[in-house]
Coordinates of C-alpha atoms in Angstrom, one line a residue:
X108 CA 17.5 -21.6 -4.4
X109 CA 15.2 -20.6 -7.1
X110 CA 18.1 -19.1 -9.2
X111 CA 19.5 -22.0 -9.5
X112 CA 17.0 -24.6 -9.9
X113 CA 16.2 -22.2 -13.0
X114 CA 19.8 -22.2 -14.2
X115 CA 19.7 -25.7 -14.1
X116 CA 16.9 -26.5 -15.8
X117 CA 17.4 -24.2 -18.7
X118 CA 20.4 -25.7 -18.7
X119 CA 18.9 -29.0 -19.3
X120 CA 16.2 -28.6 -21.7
X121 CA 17.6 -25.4 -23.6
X122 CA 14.1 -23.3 -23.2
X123 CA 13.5 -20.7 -20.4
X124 CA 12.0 -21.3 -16.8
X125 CA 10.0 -18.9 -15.5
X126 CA 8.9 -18.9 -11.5
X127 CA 5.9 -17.4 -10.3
X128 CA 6.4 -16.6 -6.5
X129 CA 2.8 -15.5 -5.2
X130 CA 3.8 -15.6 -1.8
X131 CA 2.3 -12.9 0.6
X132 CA 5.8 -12.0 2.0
X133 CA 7.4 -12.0 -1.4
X134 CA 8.3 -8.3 -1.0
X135 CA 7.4 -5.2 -3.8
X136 CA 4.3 -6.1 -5.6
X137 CA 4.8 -7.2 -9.2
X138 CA 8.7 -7.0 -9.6
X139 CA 10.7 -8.9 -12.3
X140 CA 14.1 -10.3 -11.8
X141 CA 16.1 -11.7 -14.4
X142 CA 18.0 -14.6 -13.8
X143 CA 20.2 -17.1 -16.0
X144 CA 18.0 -18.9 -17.6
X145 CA 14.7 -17.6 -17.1
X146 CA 13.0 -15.0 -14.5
X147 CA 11.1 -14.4 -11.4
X148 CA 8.0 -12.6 -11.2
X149 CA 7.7 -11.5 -7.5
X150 CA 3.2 -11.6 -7.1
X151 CA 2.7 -11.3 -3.4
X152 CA -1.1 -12.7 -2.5
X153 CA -3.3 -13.0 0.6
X154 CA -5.5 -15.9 0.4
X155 CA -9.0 -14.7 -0.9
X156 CA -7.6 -11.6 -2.9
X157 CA -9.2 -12.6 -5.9
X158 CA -9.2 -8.8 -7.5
X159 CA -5.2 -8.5 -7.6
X160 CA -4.7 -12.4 -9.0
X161 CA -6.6 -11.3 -11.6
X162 CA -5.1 -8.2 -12.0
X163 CA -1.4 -9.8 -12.1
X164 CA -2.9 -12.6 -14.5
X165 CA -4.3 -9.7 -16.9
X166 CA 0.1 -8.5 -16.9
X167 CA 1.2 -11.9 -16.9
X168 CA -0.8 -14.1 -18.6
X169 CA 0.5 -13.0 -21.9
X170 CA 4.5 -13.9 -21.4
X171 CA 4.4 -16.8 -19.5
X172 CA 1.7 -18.4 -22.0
X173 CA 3.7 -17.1 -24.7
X174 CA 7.1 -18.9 -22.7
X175 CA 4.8 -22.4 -22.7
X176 CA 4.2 -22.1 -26.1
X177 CA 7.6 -22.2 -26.9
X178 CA 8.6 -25.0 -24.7
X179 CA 9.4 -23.2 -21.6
X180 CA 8.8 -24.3 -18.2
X181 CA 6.4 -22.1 -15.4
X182 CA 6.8 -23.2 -11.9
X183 CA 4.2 -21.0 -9.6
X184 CA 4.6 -21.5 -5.8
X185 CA 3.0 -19.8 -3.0
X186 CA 3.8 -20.8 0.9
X187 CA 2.1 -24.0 1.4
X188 CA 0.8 -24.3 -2.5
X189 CA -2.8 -24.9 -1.0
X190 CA -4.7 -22.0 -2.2
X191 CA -2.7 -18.5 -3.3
X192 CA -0.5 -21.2 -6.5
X193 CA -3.8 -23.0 -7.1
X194 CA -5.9 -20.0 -8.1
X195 CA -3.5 -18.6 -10.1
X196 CA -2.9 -21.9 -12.0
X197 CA -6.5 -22.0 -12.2
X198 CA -6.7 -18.6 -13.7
X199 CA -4.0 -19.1 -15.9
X200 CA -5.5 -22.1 -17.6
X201 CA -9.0 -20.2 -17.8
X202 CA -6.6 -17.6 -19.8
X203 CA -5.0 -20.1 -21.8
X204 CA -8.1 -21.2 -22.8
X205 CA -9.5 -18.4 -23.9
X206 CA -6.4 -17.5 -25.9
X207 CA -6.7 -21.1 -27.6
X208 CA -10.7 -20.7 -28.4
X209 CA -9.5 -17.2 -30.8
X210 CA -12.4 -15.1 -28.0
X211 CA -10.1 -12.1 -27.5
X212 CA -6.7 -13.5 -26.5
X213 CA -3.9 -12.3 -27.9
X214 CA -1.7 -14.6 -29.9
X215 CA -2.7 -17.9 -31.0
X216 CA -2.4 -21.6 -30.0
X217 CA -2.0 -23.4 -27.1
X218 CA -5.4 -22.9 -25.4
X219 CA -4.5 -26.5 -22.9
X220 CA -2.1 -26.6 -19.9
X221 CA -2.5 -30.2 -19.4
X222 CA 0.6 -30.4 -16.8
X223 CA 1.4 -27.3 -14.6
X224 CA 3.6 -27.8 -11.8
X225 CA 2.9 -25.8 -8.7
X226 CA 4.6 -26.4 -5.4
X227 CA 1.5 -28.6 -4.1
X228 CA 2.2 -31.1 -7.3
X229 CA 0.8 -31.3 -10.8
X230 CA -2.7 -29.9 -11.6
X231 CA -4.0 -32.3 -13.7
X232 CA -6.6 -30.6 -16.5
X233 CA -9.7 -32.2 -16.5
X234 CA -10.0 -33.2 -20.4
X235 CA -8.3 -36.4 -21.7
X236 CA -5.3 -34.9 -23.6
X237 CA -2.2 -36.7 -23.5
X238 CA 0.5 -33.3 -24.4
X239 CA 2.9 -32.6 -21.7
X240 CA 3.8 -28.8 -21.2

C-alpha cells in the first residue's frame, strides 16, 4: 500500500515522500501518520468544500512545500483524482507561489511546482520552466 510505496521511494532517492490522502472516507479529519520514509496526512474532502481545503492548505502548505524544497516527493490522491487531488494541487501551487513572490509566505524559494503528481497524472504548470520537482 501507501506505506510501502513511500518506503520505497525514500529508499530510492534518499529524501522523504509525503502522501496527501484527501479522500472523503479517509477517516479522522487532519491526522498525521508517520511512516518509514515519509508520512501521511489523512485530509478527508467532499467535492465542492472549498472552505476546509483551504483551511488544511493554510496547516499544510508550509511542510510539504518546505519537504519540495528539499527534494522530497508529495503524492496527493483523492478517490478518482478528478476533482477533491486537483484543487488541492491547485491550491498548493497558488501557495507556492505566493511563498516564492516574498508576499507573506513564510520561508523562501521555490515559488514553482512545475511537476506534481496526483493520482489523475501530472499537473503540468502553465509557464515554460523546465525544473522537475
Amino acid at each position: 500500500g501507501a506505506a510501502a510505496a513511500a518506503a520505497a521511494a525514500a529508499a530510492t532517492t534518499g529524501q522523504p515522500v509525503l502522501i496527501v490522502n484527501v479522500a472523503r472516507r479517509t477517516g479522522d479529519s487532519g491526522t498525521k501518520d508517520e511512516l518509514p520514509g515519509g508520512c501521511i496526512y489523512w485530509l478527508p474532502l467532499v467535492e465542492g468544500e472549498t472552505e476546509r481545503c483551504g483551511a488544511y492548505i493554510d496547516q499544510y502548505a508550509p511542510e510539504l512545500l518546505d519537504a519540495l524544497a528539499a527534494g522530497g516527493t508529495v503524492v496527493v490522491h483523492c478517490q478518482e483524482g478528478m476533482h477533491r487531488s486537483v484543487e488541492f494541487v491547485r491550491r498548493l501551487r497558488e501557495r507556492a507561489a505566493v511563498r516564492g513572490s516574498g508576499d507573506g509566505g513564510e520561508g523562501g524559494g521555490g515559488g514553482s511546482l512545475p511537476s506534481v503528481r496526483g493520482c489523475g497524472g501530472v499537473l503540468e504548470e502553465e509557464e515554460e520552466e523546465e525544473e522537475e520537482v
